[in-house]
Amino acid sequence: MAWTDADAALLRALRAQTLNSLGGVLSESREVVLLDTPRHRNFGDSLIWAGEIAYLRRLGRRVTYSSDISSFRIEELDRRPDAMVAFHGGGNLGDLWPWHEKFRQQVVCARPSRHYVILPQSAHFSDPSAALIARAAYSRATKLTIALRDQDSFTYIQNEWPEVSAVFMPDAALGWDVPPKPLGDGDRELLTLARNDVERTAADASAVLQGAVEDWCASAGNDCAWRVLNRAMAFIDWPGHHLRSAAARPRRAMDQGLRLLNRAAAKAQLSGSAVVATNRLHAHIASSLLGIPNFVADNSYGKVSGVFEYTGRFSSARFCGSLEEANRAAKKYLQQRHPRSLS
């Protein structure tokens, strides 16, 4: 499927919306501290991070310190008293992924006089008491803005947490600068990319799908390189290790290398396919940016459908009621355009 002029116009509009909203939030500072940066193999978070960095650069902001949860040192925050503190976006504002939520709350409560922004998130609390704890923690901040990437999350925070500022902002992965793949490129016909964690629906967990079914995965070489870099960083980060300050610059390069490997793996996995069926939000977004036809099902609490309200306007995207339905629709699409496919 060709990348169209309408697709390009939509992407420009969504990026402009993000730049306008984020620029307003960051207006008081030229420096940014970026926390909870991804250090795992969920490729979607690395796509989000790439978009965040691209937006910050376009806005003329300089990231003077960044850290994942495990290597964070609050003294590094204190050395930058004028910097805006930004938390990495995604789908962990809530109690499904509690370590991210706990980390944000701990930082805010430890330094409530700082100015904070939580980059575009989906909000979901299955336990009302967890929502009350989060609201109380974030309300302690002198100034905190939460960016929400879907309308339901925005409405919830705006109505239920009046003490904090809420803004609507499209998913940051849309800022990832990747060219659409050439027409005819792709050595595999159908990729069914299914999440295998707490966010999959019961129907998707029990569905019997025909064809290849996999989650995010990388080549053996990519995976080996990622593991080597991650272990080297863990060695440097060992508490009290004398290499921590001496190896700061190479560690930053390793940190960025992890996410570069994730993005390369995501692009390779998707670009090798003629069509994608998925219930992963960023497999859908990345496929849309690449111009790959993608048939999309929801996750357990509706974050995919929430974001699809605007990403669904890409010509390559179609929404389906379940992953099994998306798989069937993708096969039908292939059969109509390539009658010999899947025979």
CSV table of C-alpha atoms in Angstrom, one decimal:
chain,number,residue,atom,x,y,z
A,1,MET,CA,0.0,0.0,0.0
A,2,ALA,CA,1.4,3.4,-1.0
A,3,TRP,CA,2.0,6.2,1.5
A,4,THR,CA,-0.4,8.9,0.4
A,5,ASP,CA,-0.4,12.7,0.4
A,6,ALA,CA,-3.3,12.4,2.9
A,7,ASP,CA,-1.2,10.3,5.2
A,8,ALA,CA,1.6,12.8,5.0
A,9,ALA,CA,-0.8,15.7,5.8
A,10,LEU,CA,-2.3,13.7,8.8
A,11,LEU,CA,1.2,13.1,10.2
A,12,ARG,CA,2.2,16.7,9.9
A,13,ALA,CA,-1.0,17.8,11.6
A,14,LEU,CA,-0.5,15.3,14.5
A,15,ARG,CA,3.1,16.4,14.9
A,16,ALA,CA,2.1,20.1,14.9
A,17,GLN,CA,-0.5,19.4,17.5
A,18,THR,CA,2.1,17.7,19.8
A,19,LEU,CA,4.7,20.5,19.2
A,20,ASN,CA,2.1,23.2,20.1
A,21,SER,CA,0.9,21.5,23.2
A,22,LEU,CA,4.4,20.4,24.4
A,23,GLY,CA,5.9,23.8,23.7
A,24,GLY,CA,3.3,25.4,25.9
A,25,VAL,CA,4.0,23.0,28.8
A,26,LEU,CA,7.8,23.5,28.5
A,27,SER,CA,7.7,27.3,28.0
A,28,GLU,CA,9.5,28.0,31.3
A,29,SER,CA,12.7,26.0,30.7
A,30,ARG,CA,15.2,25.3,28.0
A,31,GLU,CA,16.6,22.3,29.8
A,32,VAL,CA,14.8,19.0,30.3
A,33,VAL,CA,15.5,16.0,32.6
A,34,LEU,CA,14.0,12.9,31.0
A,35,LEU,CA,13.2,10.1,33.4
A,36,ASP,CA,12.0,6.5,33.2
A,37,THR,CA,13.7,6.0,29.8
A,38,PRO,CA,13.1,2.5,28.5
A,39,ARG,CA,15.6,-0.2,29.2
A,40,HIS,CA,13.8,-3.3,28.0
A,41,ARG,CA,12.8,-5.1,24.9
A,42,ASN,CA,9.3,-3.7,24.4
A,43,PHE,CA,10.1,-2.0,21.1
A,44,GLY,CA,7.1,0.3,21.4
A,45,ASP,CA,8.7,2.2,24.3
A,46,SER,CA,11.8,2.8,22.2
A,47,LEU,CA,9.7,4.2,19.4
A,48,ILE,CA,8.0,6.6,21.9
A,49,TRP,CA,11.4,7.7,23.2
A,50,ALA,CA,12.6,8.4,19.7
A,51,GLY,CA,9.5,10.6,19.1
A,52,GLU,CA,10.0,12.4,22.5
A,53,ILE,CA,13.6,13.2,21.7
A,54,ALA,CA,12.7,14.4,18.2
A,55,TYR,CA,10.0,16.7,19.6
A,56,LEU,CA,12.3,18.1,22.3
A,57,ARG,CA,15.0,18.9,19.7
A,58,ARG,CA,12.5,20.6,17.4
A,59,LEU,CA,11.4,22.8,20.3
A,60,GLY,CA,15.0,23.7,21.0
A,61,ARG,CA,15.1,22.0,24.4
A,62,ARG,CA,18.3,20.3,25.6
A,63,VAL,CA,18.1,17.0,27.6
A,64,THR,CA,20.8,17.5,30.2
A,65,TYR,CA,20.1,14.2,32.1
A,66,SER,CA,18.2,11.1,31.3
A,67,SER,CA,17.8,7.9,33.3
A,68,ASP,CA,15.9,4.6,33.5
A,69,ILE,CA,14.4,3.6,36.8
A,70,SER,CA,17.2,1.4,38.1
A,71,SER,CA,20.0,3.9,37.5
A,72,PHE,CA,18.3,7.0,38.7
A,73,ARG,CA,20.1,9.2,41.2
A,74,ILE,CA,18.2,12.1,42.7
A,75,GLU,CA,21.4,14.1,43.2
A,76,GLU,CA,21.6,14.3,39.4
A,77,LEU,CA,18.2,16.0,39.5
A,78,ASP,CA,19.3,18.4,42.2
A,79,ARG,CA,22.3,19.4,40.1
A,80,ARG,CA,19.9,20.8,37.5
A,81,PRO,CA,17.5,23.0,39.6
A,82,ASP,CA,16.2,24.9,36.5
A,83,ALA,CA,15.4,21.9,34.3
A,84,MET,CA,11.9,20.8,33.6
A,85,VAL,CA,11.4,17.2,34.8
A,86,ALA,CA,9.8,15.0,32.1
A,87,PHE,CA,8.6,11.4,32.6
A,88,HIS,CA,8.6,9.1,29.6
A,89,GLY,CA,5.2,8.5,28.1
A,90,GLY,CA,3.4,5.3,27.2
A,91,GLY,CA,0.7,3.2,28.8
A,92,ASN,CA,1.7,2.9,32.4
A,93,LEU,CA,-0.2,5.7,34.2
A,94,GLY,CA,-2.1,3.4,36.4
A,95,ASP,CA,-1.8,0.1,38.3
A,96,LEU,CA,-1.1,-2.4,35.6
A,97,TRP,CA,2.6,-1.6,35.5
A,98,PRO,CA,3.1,-0.5,39.1
A,99,TRP,CA,6.9,0.0,39.2
A,100,HIS,CA,6.6,2.9,36.7
A,101,GLU,CA,3.8,4.5,38.7
A,102,LYS,CA,5.6,4.1,42.0
A,103,PHE,CA,8.8,5.6,40.5
A,104,ARG,CA,7.0,8.8,39.3
A,105,GLN,CA,5.2,9.2,42.6
A,106,GLN,CA,8.5,8.8,44.6
A,107,VAL,CA,10.3,11.4,42.5
A,108,VAL,CA,7.4,13.9,42.7
A,109,CYS,CA,7.0,13.5,46.5
A,110,ALA,CA,10.7,13.7,47.1
A,111,ARG,CA,11.0,17.0,45.2
A,112,PRO,CA,7.5,18.6,45.1
A,113,SER,CA,8.7,22.1,44.3
A,114,ARG,CA,10.0,21.0,40.9
A,115,HIS,CA,8.0,21.4,37.7
A,116,TYR,CA,7.0,18.2,36.0
A,117,VAL,CA,5.4,16.9,32.8
A,118,ILE,CA,4.3,13.4,32.2
A,119,LEU,CA,4.6,12.8,28.5
A,120,PRO,CA,1.6,11.3,26.6
A,121,GLN,CA,0.1,8.5,28.5
A,122,SER,CA,-3.0,6.3,28.7
A,123,ALA,CA,-4.6,6.2,32.2
A,124,HIS,CA,-6.1,3.1,33.6
A,125,PHE,CA,-6.6,2.2,37.3
A,126,SER,CA,-8.3,-1.1,38.1
A,127,ASP,CA,-8.1,-0.4,41.8
A,128,PRO,CA,-9.8,2.9,42.9
A,129,SER,CA,-7.5,3.1,46.0
A,130,ALA,CA,-4.5,3.1,43.7
A,131,ALA,CA,-6.0,6.1,41.8
A,132,LEU,CA,-6.5,8.0,45.0
A,133,ILE,CA,-2.8,7.4,46.0
A,134,ALA,CA,-1.6,8.6,42.6
A,135,ARG,CA,-3.8,11.6,42.8
A,136,ALA,CA,-2.5,12.5,46.2
A,137,ALA,CA,1.1,12.1,45.2
A,138,TYR,CA,0.8,14.2,42.0
A,139,SER,CA,-1.2,16.9,43.8
A,140,ARG,CA,1.9,17.6,46.0
A,141,ALA,CA,3.8,19.0,43.1
A,142,THR,CA,4.0,22.8,42.7
A,143,LYS,CA,3.3,22.4,39.0
A,144,LEU,CA,2.6,19.1,37.3
A,145,THR,CA,1.1,18.6,33.8
A,146,ILE,CA,-0.1,15.2,32.6
A,147,ALA,CA,-0.4,14.7,28.9
A,148,LEU,CA,-3.0,12.2,27.8
A,149,ARG,CA,-3.0,10.5,24.4
A,150,ASP,CA,-6.6,9.4,24.2
A,151,GLN,CA,-9.9,11.2,24.9
A,152,ASP,CA,-11.1,8.9,27.7
A,153,SER,CA,-7.9,9.3,29.7
A,154,PHE,CA,-7.9,13.0,29.2
A,155,THR,CA,-11.5,13.3,30.4
A,156,TYR,CA,-10.8,11.1,33.4
A,157,ILE,CA,-7.8,13.1,34.6
A,158,GLN,CA,-9.4,16.4,33.9
A,159,ASN,CA,-12.5,15.5,35.8
A,160,GLU,CA,-11.2,13.3,38.6
A,161,TRP,CA,-7.8,15.0,39.3
A,162,PRO,CA,-8.6,18.7,39.2
A,163,GLU,CA,-5.5,19.6,41.2
A,164,VAL,CA,-3.2,18.8,38.3
A,165,SER,CA,-3.1,20.2,34.8
A,166,ALA,CA,-4.2,17.9,31.9
A,167,VAL,CA,-3.5,18.4,28.2
A,168,PHE,CA,-4.4,16.2,25.2
A,169,MET,CA,-1.3,15.2,23.2
A,170,PRO,CA,-1.0,12.5,20.4
A,171,ASP,CA,1.1,9.5,21.1
A,172,ALA,CA,4.8,10.5,21.0
A,173,ALA,CA,5.8,7.6,18.7
A,174,LEU,CA,4.3,9.6,15.9
A,175,GLY,CA,7.3,11.8,16.1
A,176,TRP,CA,9.6,8.9,15.2
A,177,ASP,CA,11.2,9.9,11.9
A,178,VAL,CA,11.2,6.8,9.7
A,179,PRO,CA,10.6,6.8,5.9
A,180,PRO,CA,7.8,4.6,4.5
A,181,LYS,CA,9.1,1.3,3.1
A,182,PRO,CA,9.3,1.0,-0.7
A,183,LEU,CA,6.4,-0.6,-2.5
A,184,GLY,CA,6.9,-4.3,-3.0
A,185,ASP,CA,9.4,-4.6,-0.2
A,186,GLY,CA,8.7,-7.4,2.2
A,187,ASP,CA,9.7,-11.1,2.1
A,188,ARG,CA,6.9,-12.4,4.4
A,189,GLU,CA,3.2,-12.2,3.5
A,190,LEU,CA,1.5,-12.0,6.9
A,191,LEU,CA,2.8,-11.0,10.4
A,192,THR,CA,0.4,-11.6,13.3
A,193,LEU,CA,2.1,-9.7,16.1
A,194,ALA,CA,0.2,-10.5,19.4
A,195,ARG,CA,1.1,-9.2,22.8
A,196,ASN,CA,1.7,-11.8,25.5
A,197,ASP,CA,1.2,-10.0,28.7
A,198,VAL,CA,-1.4,-8.6,31.1
A,199,GLU,CA,-2.8,-6.2,28.5
A,200,ARG,CA,-4.1,-8.9,26.1
A,201,THR,CA,-7.8,-9.7,26.2
A,202,ALA,CA,-9.1,-13.0,27.3
A,203,ALA,CA,-10.4,-13.7,23.8
A,204,ASP,CA,-7.0,-13.1,22.3
A,205,ALA,CA,-5.3,-15.3,24.9
A,206,SER,CA,-7.5,-18.2,24.0
A,207,ALA,CA,-7.9,-17.7,20.3
A,208,VAL,CA,-6.5,-20.3,17.9
A,209,LEU,CA,-4.9,-18.3,15.2
A,210,GLN,CA,-3.7,-19.7,11.9
A,211,GLY,CA,-0.3,-18.6,10.5
A,212,ALA,CA,2.7,-17.1,12.3
A,213,VAL,CA,1.9,-15.6,15.7
A,214,GLU,CA,4.7,-13.8,17.6
A,215,ASP,CA,5.3,-10.8,19.8
A,216,TRP,CA,8.1,-8.2,19.4
A,217,CYS,CA,11.2,-10.2,18.5
A,218,ALA,CA,14.7,-9.5,17.1
A,219,SER,CA,17.3,-11.3,15.1
A,220,ALA,CA,19.9,-13.3,17.0
A,221,GLY,CA,22.6,-10.7,16.2
A,222,ASN,CA,20.4,-7.8,17.3
A,223,ASP,CA,19.5,-9.7,20.5
A,224,CYS,CA,23.1,-10.5,21.3
A,225,ALA,CA,24.2,-6.9,20.8
A,226,TRP,CA,21.4,-5.7,23.1
A,227,ARG,CA,22.3,-8.1,25.9
A,228,VAL,CA,26.0,-7.2,25.7
A,229,LEU,CA,25.2,-3.5,26.0
A,230,ASN,CA,22.7,-4.0,28.8
A,231,ARG,CA,25.1,-6.1,30.8
A,232,ALA,CA,27.9,-3.6,30.3
A,233,MET,CA,25.6,-0.9,31.6
A,234,ALA,CA,24.6,-3.0,34.6
A,235,PHE,CA,28.4,-3.5,35.4
A,236,ILE,CA,28.9,0.3,35.3
A,237,ASP,CA,25.8,1.0,37.4
A,238,TRP,CA,26.8,-1.4,40.2
A,239,PRO,CA,26.3,0.5,43.5
A,240,GLY,CA,29.4,2.3,44.5
A,241,HIS,CA,31.3,1.2,41.4
A,242,HIS,CA,34.3,3.5,40.6
A,243,LEU,CA,33.4,3.4,36.9
A,244,ARG,CA,30.1,5.3,37.3
A,245,SER,CA,31.6,8.8,36.8
A,246,ALA,CA,34.5,7.8,34.7
A,247,ALA,CA,32.4,5.9,32.2
A,248,ALA,CA,29.5,8.4,32.0
A,249,ARG,CA,29.9,9.2,28.4
A,250,PRO,CA,30.3,5.6,27.0
A,251,ARG,CA,27.4,4.6,29.2
A,252,ARG,CA,25.2,7.2,27.6
A,253,ALA,CA,26.2,5.9,24.2
A,254,MET,CA,25.3,2.3,25.3
A,255,ASP,CA,22.0,3.5,26.7
A,256,GLN,CA,21.1,5.1,23.4
A,257,GLY,CA,22.4,2.0,21.6
A,258,LEU,CA,19.8,-0.2,23.4
A,259,ARG,CA,17.0,1.9,22.0
A,260,LEU,CA,18.6,2.1,18.6
A,261,LEU,CA,18.7,-1.7,18.4
A,262,ASN,CA,15.0,-1.9,19.5
A,263,ARG,CA,14.0,0.5,16.8
A,264,ALA,CA,16.0,-1.3,14.2
A,265,ALA,CA,14.4,-4.6,15.3
A,266,ALA,CA,10.9,-3.2,15.1
A,267,LYS,CA,11.5,-1.8,11.6
A,268,ALA,CA,13.0,-5.1,10.4
A,269,GLN,CA,10.2,-7.2,11.9
A,270,LEU,CA,7.4,-5.1,10.4
A,271,SER,CA,9.1,-4.2,7.1
A,272,GLY,CA,9.6,-7.9,6.3
A,273,SER,CA,5.8,-8.3,6.0
A,274,ALA,CA,3.2,-7.4,3.4
A,275,VAL,CA,0.5,-7.0,6.0
A,276,VAL,CA,0.3,-6.9,9.8
A,277,ALA,CA,-2.4,-8.1,12.2
A,278,THR,CA,-1.8,-6.9,15.7
A,279,ASN,CA,-3.1,-5.9,19.1
A,280,ARG,CA,0.0,-3.9,20.0
A,281,LEU,CA,-0.5,-0.2,19.7
A,282,HIS,CA,3.0,0.6,18.5
A,283,ALA,CA,3.0,-2.2,16.0
A,284,HIS,CA,0.0,-0.4,14.5
A,285,ILE,CA,1.6,3.0,14.7
A,286,ALA,CA,4.9,1.9,13.3
A,287,SER,CA,3.2,-0.1,10.5
A,288,SER,CA,1.1,3.0,9.6
A,289,LEU,CA,4.3,5.2,9.5
A,290,LEU,CA,5.9,2.6,7.3
A,291,GLY,CA,2.8,2.5,5.0
A,292,ILE,CA,2.2,-1.2,5.8
A,293,PRO,CA,-1.4,-2.4,5.8
A,294,ASN,CA,-2.3,-3.2,9.4
A,295,PHE,CA,-5.4,-4.7,10.9
A,296,VAL,CA,-5.7,-3.7,14.6
A,297,ALA,CA,-7.4,-5.2,17.6
A,298,ASP,CA,-7.8,-3.6,21.1
A,299,ASN,CA,-5.9,-4.4,24.2
A,300,SER,CA,-7.5,-5.2,27.6
A,301,TYR,CA,-8.6,-1.7,28.6
A,302,GLY,CA,-9.1,0.2,25.4
A,303,LYS,CA,-5.9,2.2,24.9
A,304,VAL,CA,-5.5,1.0,21.3
A,305,SER,CA,-9.0,2.0,20.3
A,306,GLY,CA,-8.6,5.3,22.1
A,307,VAL,CA,-5.5,6.2,20.1
A,308,PHE,CA,-7.0,4.7,16.9
A,309,GLU,CA,-9.5,7.6,17.0
A,310,TYR,CA,-6.8,9.6,15.2
A,311,THR,CA,-4.2,7.1,14.0
A,312,GLY,CA,-7.1,5.2,12.3
A,313,ARG,CA,-7.2,8.0,9.7
A,314,PHE,CA,-4.0,6.6,8.2
A,315,SER,CA,-5.0,4.9,4.9
A,316,SER,CA,-3.2,1.7,5.9
A,317,ALA,CA,-5.0,1.1,9.2
A,318,ARG,CA,-8.2,-0.9,9.8
A,319,PHE,CA,-9.8,-1.6,13.2
A,320,CYS,CA,-11.1,-5.1,14.1
A,321,GLY,CA,-13.1,-6.6,16.9
A,322,SER,CA,-10.5,-9.1,18.0
A,323,LEU,CA,-7.0,-10.3,17.1
A,324,GLU,CA,-8.6,-13.4,15.5
A,325,GLU,CA,-10.8,-11.1,13.4
A,326,ALA,CA,-7.8,-8.9,12.5
A,327,ASN,CA,-5.9,-12.1,11.4
A,328,ARG,CA,-8.8,-13.2,9.1
A,329,ALA,CA,-9.2,-9.7,7.7
A,330,ALA,CA,-5.4,-9.5,6.9
A,331,LYS,CA,-5.6,-12.8,5.1
A,332,LYS,CA,-8.6,-11.7,3.1
A,333,TYR,CA,-6.7,-8.5,2.2
A,334,LEU,CA,-3.8,-10.6,0.9
A,335,GLN,CA,-6.0,-13.0,-1.0
A,336,GLN,CA,-7.8,-10.2,-2.8
A,337,ARG,CA,-4.6,-8.5,-3.9
A,338,HIS,CA,-2.5,-11.6,-4.4
A,339,PRO,CA,-4.7,-14.5,-5.3
A,340,ARG,CA,-1.8,-17.0,-4.9
A,341,SER,CA,-1.1,-15.8,-1.3
A,342,LEU,CA,-1.8,-18.1,1.6
A,343,SER,CA,-2.8,-21.0,-0.7
